[in-house]
Short mmCIF file of C-alpha atoms and ligand atoms in Angstrom, two decimals:
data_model
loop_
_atom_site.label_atom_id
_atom_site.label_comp_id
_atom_site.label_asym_id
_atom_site.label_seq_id
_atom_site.Cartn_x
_atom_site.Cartn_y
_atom_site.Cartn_z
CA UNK A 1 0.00 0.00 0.00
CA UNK A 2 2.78 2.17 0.52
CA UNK A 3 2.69 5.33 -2.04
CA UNK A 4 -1.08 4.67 -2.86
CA UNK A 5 -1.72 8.23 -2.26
CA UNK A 6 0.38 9.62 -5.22
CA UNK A 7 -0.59 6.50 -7.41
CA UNK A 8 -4.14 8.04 -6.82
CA UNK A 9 -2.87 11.88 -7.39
CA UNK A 10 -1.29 10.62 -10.55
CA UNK A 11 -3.75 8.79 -11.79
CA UNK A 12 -6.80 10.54 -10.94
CA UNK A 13 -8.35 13.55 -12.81
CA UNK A 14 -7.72 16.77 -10.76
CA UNK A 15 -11.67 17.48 -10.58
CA UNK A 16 -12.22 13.56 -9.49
CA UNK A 17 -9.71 14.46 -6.96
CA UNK A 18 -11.18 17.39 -5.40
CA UNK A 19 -14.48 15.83 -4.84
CA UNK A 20 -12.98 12.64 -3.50
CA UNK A 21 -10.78 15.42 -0.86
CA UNK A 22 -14.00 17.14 -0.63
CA UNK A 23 -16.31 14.47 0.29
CA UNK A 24 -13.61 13.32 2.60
CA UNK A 25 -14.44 16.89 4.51
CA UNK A 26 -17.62 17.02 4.24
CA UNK A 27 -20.12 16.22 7.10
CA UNK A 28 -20.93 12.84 6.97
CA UNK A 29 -24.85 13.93 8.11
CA UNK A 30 -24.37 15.99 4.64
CA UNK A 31 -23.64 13.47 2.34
CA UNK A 32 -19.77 13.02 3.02
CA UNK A 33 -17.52 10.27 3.68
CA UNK A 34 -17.46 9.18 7.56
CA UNK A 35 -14.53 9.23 9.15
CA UNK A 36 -14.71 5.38 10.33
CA UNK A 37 -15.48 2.66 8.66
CA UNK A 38 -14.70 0.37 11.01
CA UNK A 39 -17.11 -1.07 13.90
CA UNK A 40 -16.37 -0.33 17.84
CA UNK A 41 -15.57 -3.48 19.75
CA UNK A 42 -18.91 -5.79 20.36
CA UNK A 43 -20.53 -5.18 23.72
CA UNK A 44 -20.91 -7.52 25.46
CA UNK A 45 -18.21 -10.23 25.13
CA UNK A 46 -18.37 -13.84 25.28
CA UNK A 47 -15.56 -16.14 24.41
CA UNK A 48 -16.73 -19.59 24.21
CA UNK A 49 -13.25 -21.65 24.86
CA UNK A 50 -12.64 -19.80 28.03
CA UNK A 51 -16.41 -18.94 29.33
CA UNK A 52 -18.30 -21.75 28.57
CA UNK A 53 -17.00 -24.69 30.09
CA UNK A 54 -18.33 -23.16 34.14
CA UNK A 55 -21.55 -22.47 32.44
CA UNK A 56 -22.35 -26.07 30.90
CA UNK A 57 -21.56 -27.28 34.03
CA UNK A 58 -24.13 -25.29 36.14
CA UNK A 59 -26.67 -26.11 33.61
CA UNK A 60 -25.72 -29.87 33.41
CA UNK A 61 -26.13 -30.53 36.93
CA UNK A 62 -29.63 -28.59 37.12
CA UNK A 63 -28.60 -27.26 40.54
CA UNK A 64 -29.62 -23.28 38.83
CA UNK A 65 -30.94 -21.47 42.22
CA UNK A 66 -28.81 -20.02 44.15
CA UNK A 67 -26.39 -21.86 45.83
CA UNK A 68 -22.27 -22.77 45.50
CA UNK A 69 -21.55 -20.22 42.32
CA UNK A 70 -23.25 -17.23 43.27
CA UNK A 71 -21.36 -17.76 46.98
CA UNK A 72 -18.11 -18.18 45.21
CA UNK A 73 -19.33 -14.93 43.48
CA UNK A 74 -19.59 -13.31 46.25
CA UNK A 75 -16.44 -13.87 47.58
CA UNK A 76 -14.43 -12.99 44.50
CA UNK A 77 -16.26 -9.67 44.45
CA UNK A 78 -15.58 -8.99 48.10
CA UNK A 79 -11.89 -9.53 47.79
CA UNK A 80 -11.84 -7.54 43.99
CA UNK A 81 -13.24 -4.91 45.33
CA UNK A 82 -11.95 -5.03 49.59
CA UNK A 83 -14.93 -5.58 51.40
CA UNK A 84 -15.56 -7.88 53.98
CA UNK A 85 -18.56 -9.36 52.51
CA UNK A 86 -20.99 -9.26 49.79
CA UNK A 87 -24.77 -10.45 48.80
CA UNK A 88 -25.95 -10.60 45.65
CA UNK A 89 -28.92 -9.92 44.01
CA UNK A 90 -31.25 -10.09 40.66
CA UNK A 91 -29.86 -6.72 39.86
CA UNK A 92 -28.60 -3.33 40.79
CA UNK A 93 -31.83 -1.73 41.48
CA UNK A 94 -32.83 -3.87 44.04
CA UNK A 95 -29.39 -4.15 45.61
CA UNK A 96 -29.99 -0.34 46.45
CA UNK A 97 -33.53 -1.18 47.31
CA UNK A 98 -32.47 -3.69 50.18
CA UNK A 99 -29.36 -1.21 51.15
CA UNK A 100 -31.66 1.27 51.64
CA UNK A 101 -34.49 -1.38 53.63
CA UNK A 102 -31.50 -2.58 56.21
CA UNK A 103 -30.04 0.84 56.75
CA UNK A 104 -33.26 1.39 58.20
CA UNK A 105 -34.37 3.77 55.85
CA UNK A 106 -38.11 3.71 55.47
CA UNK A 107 -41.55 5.98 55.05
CA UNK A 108 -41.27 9.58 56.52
CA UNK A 109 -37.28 9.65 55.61
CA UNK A 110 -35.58 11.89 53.38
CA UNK A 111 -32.74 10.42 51.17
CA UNK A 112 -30.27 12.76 49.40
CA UNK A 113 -29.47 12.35 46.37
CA UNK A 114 -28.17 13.76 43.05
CA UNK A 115 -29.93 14.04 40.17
CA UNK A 116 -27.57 13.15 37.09
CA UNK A 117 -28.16 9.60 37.73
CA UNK A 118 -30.26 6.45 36.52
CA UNK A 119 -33.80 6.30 37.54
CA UNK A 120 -33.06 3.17 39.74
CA UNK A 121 -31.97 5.61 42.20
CA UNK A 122 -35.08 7.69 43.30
CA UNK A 123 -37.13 4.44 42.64
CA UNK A 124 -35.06 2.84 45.50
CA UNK A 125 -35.87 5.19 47.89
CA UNK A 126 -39.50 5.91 46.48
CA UNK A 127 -40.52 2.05 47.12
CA UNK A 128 -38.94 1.78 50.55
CA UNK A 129 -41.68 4.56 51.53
CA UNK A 130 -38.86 7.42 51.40
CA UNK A 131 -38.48 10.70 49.81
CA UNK A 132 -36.27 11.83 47.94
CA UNK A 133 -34.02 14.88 48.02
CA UNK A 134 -32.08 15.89 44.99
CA UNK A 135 -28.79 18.05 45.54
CA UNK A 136 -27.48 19.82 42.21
CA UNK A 137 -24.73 18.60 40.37
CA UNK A 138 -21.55 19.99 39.77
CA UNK A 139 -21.20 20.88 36.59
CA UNK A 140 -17.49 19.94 36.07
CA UNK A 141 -17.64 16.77 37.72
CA UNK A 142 -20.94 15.71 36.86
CA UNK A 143 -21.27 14.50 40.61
CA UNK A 144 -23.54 15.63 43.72
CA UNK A 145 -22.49 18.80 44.30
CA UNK A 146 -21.06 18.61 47.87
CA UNK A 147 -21.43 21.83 48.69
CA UNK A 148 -24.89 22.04 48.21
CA UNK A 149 -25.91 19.36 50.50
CA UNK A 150 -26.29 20.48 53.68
CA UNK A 151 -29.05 23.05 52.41
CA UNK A 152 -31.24 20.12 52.18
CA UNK A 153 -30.52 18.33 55.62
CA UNK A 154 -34.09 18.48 57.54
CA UNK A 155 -34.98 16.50 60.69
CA UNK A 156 -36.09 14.13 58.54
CA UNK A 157 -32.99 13.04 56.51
CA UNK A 158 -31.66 10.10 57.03
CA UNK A 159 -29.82 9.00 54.66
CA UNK A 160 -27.41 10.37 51.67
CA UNK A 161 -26.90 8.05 48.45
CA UNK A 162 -23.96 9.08 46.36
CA UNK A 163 -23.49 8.20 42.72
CA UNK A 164 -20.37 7.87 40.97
CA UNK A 165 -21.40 8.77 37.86
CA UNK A 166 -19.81 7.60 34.85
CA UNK A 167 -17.41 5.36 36.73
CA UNK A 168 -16.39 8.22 38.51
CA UNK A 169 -15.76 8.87 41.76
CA UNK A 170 -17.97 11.55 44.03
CA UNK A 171 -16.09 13.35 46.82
CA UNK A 172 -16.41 10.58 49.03
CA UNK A 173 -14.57 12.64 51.78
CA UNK A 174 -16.96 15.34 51.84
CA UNK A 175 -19.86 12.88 51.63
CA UNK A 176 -18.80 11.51 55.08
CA UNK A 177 -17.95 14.28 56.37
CA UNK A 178 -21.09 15.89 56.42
CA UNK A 179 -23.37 12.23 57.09
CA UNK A 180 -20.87 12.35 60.14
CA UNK A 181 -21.62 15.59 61.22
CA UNK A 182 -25.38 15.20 60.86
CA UNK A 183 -25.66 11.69 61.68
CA UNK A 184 -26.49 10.35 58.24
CA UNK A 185 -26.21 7.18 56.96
CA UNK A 186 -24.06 6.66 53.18
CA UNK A 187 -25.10 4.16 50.43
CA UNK A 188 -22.88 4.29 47.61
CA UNK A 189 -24.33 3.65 44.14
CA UNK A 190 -20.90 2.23 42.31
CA UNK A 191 -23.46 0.56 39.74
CA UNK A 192 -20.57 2.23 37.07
CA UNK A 193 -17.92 2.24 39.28
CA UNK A 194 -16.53 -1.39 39.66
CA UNK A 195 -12.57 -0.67 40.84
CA UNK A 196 -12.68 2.87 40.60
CA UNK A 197 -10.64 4.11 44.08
CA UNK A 198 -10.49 7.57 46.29
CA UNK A 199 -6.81 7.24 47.93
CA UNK A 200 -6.35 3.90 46.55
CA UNK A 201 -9.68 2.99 48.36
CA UNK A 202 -12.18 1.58 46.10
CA UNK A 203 -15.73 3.37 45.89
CA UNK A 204 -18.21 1.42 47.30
CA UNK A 205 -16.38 0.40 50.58
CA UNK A 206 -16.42 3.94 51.89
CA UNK A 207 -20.02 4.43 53.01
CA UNK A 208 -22.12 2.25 55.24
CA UNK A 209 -23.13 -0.29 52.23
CA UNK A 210 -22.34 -0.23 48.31
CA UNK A 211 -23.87 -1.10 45.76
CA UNK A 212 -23.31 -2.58 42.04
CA UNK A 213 -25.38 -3.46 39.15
CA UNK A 214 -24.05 -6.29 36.53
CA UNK A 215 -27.10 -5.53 33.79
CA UNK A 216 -25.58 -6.20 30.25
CA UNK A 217 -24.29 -2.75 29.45
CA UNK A 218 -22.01 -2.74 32.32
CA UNK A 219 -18.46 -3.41 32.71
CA UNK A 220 -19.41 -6.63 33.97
CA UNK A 221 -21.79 -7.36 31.62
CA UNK A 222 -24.23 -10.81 32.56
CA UNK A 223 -27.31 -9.39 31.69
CA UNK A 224 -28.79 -8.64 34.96
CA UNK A 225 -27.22 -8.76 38.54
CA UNK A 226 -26.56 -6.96 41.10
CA UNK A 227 -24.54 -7.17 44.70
CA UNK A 228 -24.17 -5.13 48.12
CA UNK A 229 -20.83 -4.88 49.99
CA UNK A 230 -20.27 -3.77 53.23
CA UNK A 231 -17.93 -4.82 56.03
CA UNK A 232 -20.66 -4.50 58.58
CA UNK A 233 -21.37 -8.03 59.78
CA UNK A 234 -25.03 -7.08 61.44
CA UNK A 235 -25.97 -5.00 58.24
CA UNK A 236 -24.99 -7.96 56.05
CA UNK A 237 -26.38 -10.72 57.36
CA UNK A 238 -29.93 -8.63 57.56
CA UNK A 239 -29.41 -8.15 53.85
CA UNK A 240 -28.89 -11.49 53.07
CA UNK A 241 -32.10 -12.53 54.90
CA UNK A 242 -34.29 -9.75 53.24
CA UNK A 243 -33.10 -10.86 49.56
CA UNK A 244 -34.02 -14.45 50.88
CA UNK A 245 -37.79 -13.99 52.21
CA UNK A 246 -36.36 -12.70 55.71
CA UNK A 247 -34.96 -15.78 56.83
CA UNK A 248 -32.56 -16.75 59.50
CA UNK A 249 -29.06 -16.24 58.45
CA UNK A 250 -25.83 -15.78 60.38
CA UNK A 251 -26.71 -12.99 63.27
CA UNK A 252 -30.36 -13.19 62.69
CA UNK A 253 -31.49 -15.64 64.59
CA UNK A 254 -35.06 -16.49 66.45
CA UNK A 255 -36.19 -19.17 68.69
CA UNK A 256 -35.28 -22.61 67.43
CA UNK A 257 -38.03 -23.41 64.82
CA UNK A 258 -39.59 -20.07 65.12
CA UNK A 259 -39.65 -19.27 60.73
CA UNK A 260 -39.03 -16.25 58.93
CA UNK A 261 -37.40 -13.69 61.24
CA UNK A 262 -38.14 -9.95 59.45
CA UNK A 263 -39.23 -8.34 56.55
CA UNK A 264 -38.21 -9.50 53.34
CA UNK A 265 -38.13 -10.23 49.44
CA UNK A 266 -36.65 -12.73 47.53
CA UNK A 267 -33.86 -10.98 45.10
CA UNK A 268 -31.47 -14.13 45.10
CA UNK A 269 -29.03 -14.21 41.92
CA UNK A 270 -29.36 -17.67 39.95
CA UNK A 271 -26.25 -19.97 39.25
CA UNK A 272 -26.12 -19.58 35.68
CA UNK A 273 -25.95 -15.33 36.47
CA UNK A 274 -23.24 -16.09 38.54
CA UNK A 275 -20.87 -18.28 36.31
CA UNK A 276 -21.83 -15.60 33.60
CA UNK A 277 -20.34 -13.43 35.95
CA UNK A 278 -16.99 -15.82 36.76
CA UNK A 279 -16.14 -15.02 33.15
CA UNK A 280 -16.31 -11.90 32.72
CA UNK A 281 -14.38 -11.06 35.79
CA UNK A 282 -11.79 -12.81 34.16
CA UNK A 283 -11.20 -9.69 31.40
CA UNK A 284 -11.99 -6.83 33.88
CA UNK A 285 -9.28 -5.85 35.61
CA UNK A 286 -7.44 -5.56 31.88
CA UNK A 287 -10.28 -4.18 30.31
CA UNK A 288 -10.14 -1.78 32.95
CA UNK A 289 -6.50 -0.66 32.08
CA UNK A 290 -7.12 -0.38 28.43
CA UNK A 291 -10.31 2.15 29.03
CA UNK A 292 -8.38 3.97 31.36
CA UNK A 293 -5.63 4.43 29.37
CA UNK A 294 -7.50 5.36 26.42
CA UNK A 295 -9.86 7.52 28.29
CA UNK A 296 -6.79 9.71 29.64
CA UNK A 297 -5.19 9.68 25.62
CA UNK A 298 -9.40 10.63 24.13
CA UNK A 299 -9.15 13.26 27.18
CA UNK A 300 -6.36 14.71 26.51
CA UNK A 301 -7.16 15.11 22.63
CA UNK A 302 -10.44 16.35 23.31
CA UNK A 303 -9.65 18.78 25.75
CA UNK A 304 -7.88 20.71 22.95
CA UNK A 305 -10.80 21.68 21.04
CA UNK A 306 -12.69 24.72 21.99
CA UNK A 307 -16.41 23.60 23.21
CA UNK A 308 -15.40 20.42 24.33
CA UNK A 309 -14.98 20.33 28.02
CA UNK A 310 -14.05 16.30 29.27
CA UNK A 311 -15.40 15.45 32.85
CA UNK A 312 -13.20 17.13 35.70
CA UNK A 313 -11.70 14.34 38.73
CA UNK A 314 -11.08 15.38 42.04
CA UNK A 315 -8.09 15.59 43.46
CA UNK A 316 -7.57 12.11 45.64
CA UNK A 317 -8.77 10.48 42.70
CA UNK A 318 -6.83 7.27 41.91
CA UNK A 319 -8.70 4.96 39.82
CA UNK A 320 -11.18 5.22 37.40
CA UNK A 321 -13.53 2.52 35.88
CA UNK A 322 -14.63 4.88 32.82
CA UNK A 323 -18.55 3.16 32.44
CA UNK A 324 -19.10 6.46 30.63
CA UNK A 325 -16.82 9.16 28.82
CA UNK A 326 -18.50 12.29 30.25
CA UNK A 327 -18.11 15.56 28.38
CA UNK A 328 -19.83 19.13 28.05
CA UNK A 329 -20.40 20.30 24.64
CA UNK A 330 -20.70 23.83 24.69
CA UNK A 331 -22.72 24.90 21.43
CA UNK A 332 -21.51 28.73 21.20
CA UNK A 333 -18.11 27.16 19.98
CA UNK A 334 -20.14 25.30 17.42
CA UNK A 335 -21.92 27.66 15.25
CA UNK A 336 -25.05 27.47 17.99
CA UNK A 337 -25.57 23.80 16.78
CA UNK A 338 -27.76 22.14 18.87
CA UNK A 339 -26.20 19.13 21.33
CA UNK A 340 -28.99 17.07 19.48
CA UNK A 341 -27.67 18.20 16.23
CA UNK A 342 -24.54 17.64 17.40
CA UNK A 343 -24.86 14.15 18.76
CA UNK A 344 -26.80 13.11 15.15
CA UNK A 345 -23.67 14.65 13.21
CA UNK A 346 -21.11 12.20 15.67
CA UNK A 347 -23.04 9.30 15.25
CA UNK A 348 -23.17 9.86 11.13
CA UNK A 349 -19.10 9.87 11.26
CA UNK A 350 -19.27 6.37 12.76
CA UNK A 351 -18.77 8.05 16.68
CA UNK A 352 -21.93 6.64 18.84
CA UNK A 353 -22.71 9.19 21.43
CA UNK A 354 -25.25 10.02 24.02
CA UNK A 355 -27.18 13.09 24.55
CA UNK A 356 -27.68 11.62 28.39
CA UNK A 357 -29.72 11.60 31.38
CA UNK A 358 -32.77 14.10 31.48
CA UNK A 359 -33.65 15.39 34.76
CA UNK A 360 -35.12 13.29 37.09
CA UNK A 361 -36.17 15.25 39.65
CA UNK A 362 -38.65 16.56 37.79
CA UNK A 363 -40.63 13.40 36.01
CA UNK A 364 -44.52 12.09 36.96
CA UNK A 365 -43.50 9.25 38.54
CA UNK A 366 -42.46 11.40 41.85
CA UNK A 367 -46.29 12.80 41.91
CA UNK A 368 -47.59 9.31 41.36
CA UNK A 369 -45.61 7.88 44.16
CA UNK A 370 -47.02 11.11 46.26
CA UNK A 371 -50.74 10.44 45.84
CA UNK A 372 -50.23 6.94 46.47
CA UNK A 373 -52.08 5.70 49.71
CA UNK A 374 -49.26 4.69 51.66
CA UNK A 375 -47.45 7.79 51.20
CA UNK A 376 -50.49 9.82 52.12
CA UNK A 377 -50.59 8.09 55.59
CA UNK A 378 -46.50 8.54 55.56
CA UNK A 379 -46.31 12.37 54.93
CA UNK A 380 -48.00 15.73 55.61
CA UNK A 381 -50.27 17.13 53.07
CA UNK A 382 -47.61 19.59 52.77
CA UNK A 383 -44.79 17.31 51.42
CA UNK A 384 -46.78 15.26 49.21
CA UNK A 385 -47.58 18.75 46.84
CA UNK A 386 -45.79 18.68 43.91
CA UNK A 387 -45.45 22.22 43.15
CA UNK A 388 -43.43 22.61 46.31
CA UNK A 389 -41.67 19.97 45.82
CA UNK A 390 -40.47 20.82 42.53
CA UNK A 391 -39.42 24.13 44.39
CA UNK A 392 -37.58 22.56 46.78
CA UNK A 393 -36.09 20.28 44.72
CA UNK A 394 -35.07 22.55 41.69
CA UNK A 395 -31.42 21.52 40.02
CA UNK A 396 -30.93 24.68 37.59
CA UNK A 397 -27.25 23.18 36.96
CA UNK A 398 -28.54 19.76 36.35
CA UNK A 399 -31.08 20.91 33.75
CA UNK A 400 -27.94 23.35 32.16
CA UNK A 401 -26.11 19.71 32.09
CA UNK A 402 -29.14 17.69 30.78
CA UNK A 403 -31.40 19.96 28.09
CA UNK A 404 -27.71 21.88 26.53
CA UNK A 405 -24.37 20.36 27.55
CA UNK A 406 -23.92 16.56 29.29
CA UNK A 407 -23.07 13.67 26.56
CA UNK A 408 -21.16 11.01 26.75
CA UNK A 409 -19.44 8.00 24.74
CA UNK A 410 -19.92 4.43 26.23
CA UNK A 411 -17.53 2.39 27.94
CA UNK A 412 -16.99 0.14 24.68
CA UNK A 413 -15.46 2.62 22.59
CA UNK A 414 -12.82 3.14 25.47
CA UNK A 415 -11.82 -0.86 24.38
CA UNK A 416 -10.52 0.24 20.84
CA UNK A 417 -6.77 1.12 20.30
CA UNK A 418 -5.18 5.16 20.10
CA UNK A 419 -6.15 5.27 16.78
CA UNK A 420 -9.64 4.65 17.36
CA UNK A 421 -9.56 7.80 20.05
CA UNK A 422 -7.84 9.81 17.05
CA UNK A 423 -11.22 9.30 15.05
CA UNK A 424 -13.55 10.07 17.76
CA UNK A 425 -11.22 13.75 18.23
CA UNK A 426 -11.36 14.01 14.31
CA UNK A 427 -15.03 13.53 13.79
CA UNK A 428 -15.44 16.38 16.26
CA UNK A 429 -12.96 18.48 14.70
CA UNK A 430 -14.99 17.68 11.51
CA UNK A 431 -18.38 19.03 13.00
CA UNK A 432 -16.79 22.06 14.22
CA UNK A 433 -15.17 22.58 11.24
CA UNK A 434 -18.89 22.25 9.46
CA UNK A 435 -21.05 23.10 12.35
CA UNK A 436 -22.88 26.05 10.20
CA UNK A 437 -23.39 24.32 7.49
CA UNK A 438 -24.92 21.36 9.37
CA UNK A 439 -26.86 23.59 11.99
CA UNK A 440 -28.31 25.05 8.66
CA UNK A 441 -29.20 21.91 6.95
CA UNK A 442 -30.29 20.04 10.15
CA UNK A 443 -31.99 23.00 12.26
CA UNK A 444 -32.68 25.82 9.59
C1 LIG B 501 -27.34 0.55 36.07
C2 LIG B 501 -27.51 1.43 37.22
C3 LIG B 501 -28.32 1.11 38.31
C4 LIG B 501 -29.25 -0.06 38.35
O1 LIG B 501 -28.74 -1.23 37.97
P1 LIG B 501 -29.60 -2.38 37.26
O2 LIG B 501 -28.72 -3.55 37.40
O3 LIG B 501 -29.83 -1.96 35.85
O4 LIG B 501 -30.88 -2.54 38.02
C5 LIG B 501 -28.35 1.98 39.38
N1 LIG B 501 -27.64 3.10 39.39
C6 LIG B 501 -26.87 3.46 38.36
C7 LIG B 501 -26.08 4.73 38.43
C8 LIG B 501 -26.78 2.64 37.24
O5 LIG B 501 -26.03 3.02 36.20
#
């Protein structure tokens, strides 16, 4: 292939030339070549010589409920990630849901919160009878903005749920800090922030309980699953009884023959979820130093074009999981091109991208859980109406982050190689090159 180019030049009529150089320019979204060609790497991954063999033999020996996989499980995820102990469960959603149930957190409680997150958070809270607070996000970080938190401490709060959005970390410090202070209880969400670490201390095991999700988009992909950690032996042991109908297990005992001790569910993770899970945890830890690595090359590169502003880390920051690649798109350095313009002229290059969360403090299914029955007996008139709630609860940064600026590239396109970060930072280029031109075709 070497000297292709001038075999082309020479070969080539000048005007063929130009418009192959031109459509090479031009805007994909406008008719022009894209600047990949090539697919991202498949999402997720299954390699049958090495992840099959555990699997077959969970299904051959029809033993599928829970029992000696999803403990072994368990105990390589306490040990990968330095907890004491872990329970799993059917998914990350309901591994906050019983966090939140045996930290004692129930109706007439306030749970803070932030509100660039997944739905499963405020759900969580919602179905254990709670309410939920939302704190504004920081704009740079795209985490709880920790300064903003004690202006929503009441009598009532009880507990504060962090996320670590994106795969990264919240200021963990400051979280504890203040639930210290005020004498809050902390349940991490790390459902996108398997191995990420605060002082070489992994997120997750720095609150009272944390909590992961294993659905299929995740890092550890097995389609759904979900686990708590914690080293607290008490709060544990009550979480593995409410996943498990509220039976006796290790501390929670009754009389001899007495039955089902407390409250609970059944949210046990089958043996086939589990050796799904066995395998993947097999490619984690290096799939984890690939995305890093090419998340700190794709930040670097993108940090040099104006309008593109790459998520900020705090300082004691030490590891990162990278579930998403957050960025700001700022729109006055593009022509005024919308981020949904934007996002459509990325995607037409061959660069998928997400215009991300929209704000979830402010959705029906809040009002719906408010003029439910049990939360009428739960709550005062006065904090079941909507309109002040919405007052209360108003996130002007969030909505800046969700309606104009927050995107984001998924953890997959992290997995390609430095030259596959090159054509994400061309493609933008590209746009911003164009962005007129497109704004006028795609938004008059
Ligand atoms: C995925 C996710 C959850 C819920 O996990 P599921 O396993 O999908 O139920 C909760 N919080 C955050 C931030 C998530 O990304």
């Amino acid at each position: 292939m070497a000297g292709a180019g001038a075999v082309l030049s020479m070969s080539v009529a000048p005007s063929l030339l130009a418009s192959y150089v031109s459509k090479a320019n031009d805007p994909a979204i406008l008719g022009g070549q894209a600047v990949r060609s090539n697919d991202w790497p498949e999402w997720p991954q299954w390699k049958p010589e090495s992840d099959e063999e555990r699997l077959l033999e969970v299904m051959r020996s029809g033993v599928w409920s829970r029992s000696g996989t999803v403990a072994e499980f368990e105990e390589v995820w306490a040990k990968t990630v330095g907890s004491k102990r872990c329970v799993t469960t059917v998914n990350g959603t309901n591994a906050l849901v019983c966090g939140l149930a045996n930290l004692d957190v129930g109706g007439g409680d306030e749970v803070i919160l932030p509100p660039y997150t997944f739905i499963a958070c405020p759900q969580s809270i919602l179905i254990n009878g709670a309410m939920p607070i939302f704190v504004d996000t920081d704009p740079e970080t795209f985490q709880i903005d920790v300064d903003k938190i004690e202006d929503q401490i009441t009598s009532r709060t009880r507990a504060i749920m962090p996320v670590h959005i994106g795969g990264c970390p919240a200021d963990m410090d400051r979280v504890m800090e203040i639930a210290e202070k005020h004498d809050l209880v902390v349940l991490e969400d790390a459902c996108q922030a398997w191995l990420s670490e605060i002082n070489h201390k992994q997120v997750g095991t720095i609150g009272h309980g944390g909590c992961y999700s294993f659905q299929n988009s995740k890092n550890i992909p097995i389609g759904e699953g979900g686990a708590i950690v914690s080293d607290d032996d008490e709060f544990m042991d009550k979480c593995y009884s409410y996943h498990n109908f509220g039976n006796p297990y290790g501390s929670i005992t009754g009389e001899p023959g007495s039955g089902t001790q407390r409250l609970g569910t059944k949210l046990r993770m089958s043996e086939y979820q589990a050796a799904i899970g066995l395998a993947q945890l097999k490619r984690f830890e290096e799939q984890t130093v690939i995305r890093s690595r090419n998340a700190d090359y794709l930040k670097s590169q993108l940090e040099e074009i104006p309008g593109i502003i790459p998520y900020k880390l705090y300082d004691n920051v030490t590891r990162v999981s990278y579930h998403l690649f957050l960025f700001r798109y700022k729109k006055e350095e593009f022509q005024g091109l919308t981020k949904a313009g934007f996002g459509r002229a990325l995607a037409a290059e061959g660069v998928p991208v997400s215009t991300g969360y929209t704000p979830l403090n402010k959705m029906p299914y809040l009002n719906h859980a408010f003029q439910s029955k049990s939360f009428k007996k739960m709550y005062p008139e006065s904090m079941l109406d909507i309109d002040a709630y919405n007052e209360r609860n108003h996130c002007p940064e969030n909505d800046r982050l969700c309606n104009e600026e927050a995107m984001w590239f998924f953890q997959r396109l992290l997995l390609g190689d430095r030259s596959d970060m090159d054509d994400i930072a061309a493609s933008i280029r590209k746009i911003q090159n164009n962005a007129g031109k497109i704004k006028a075709q795609l938004e008059g």
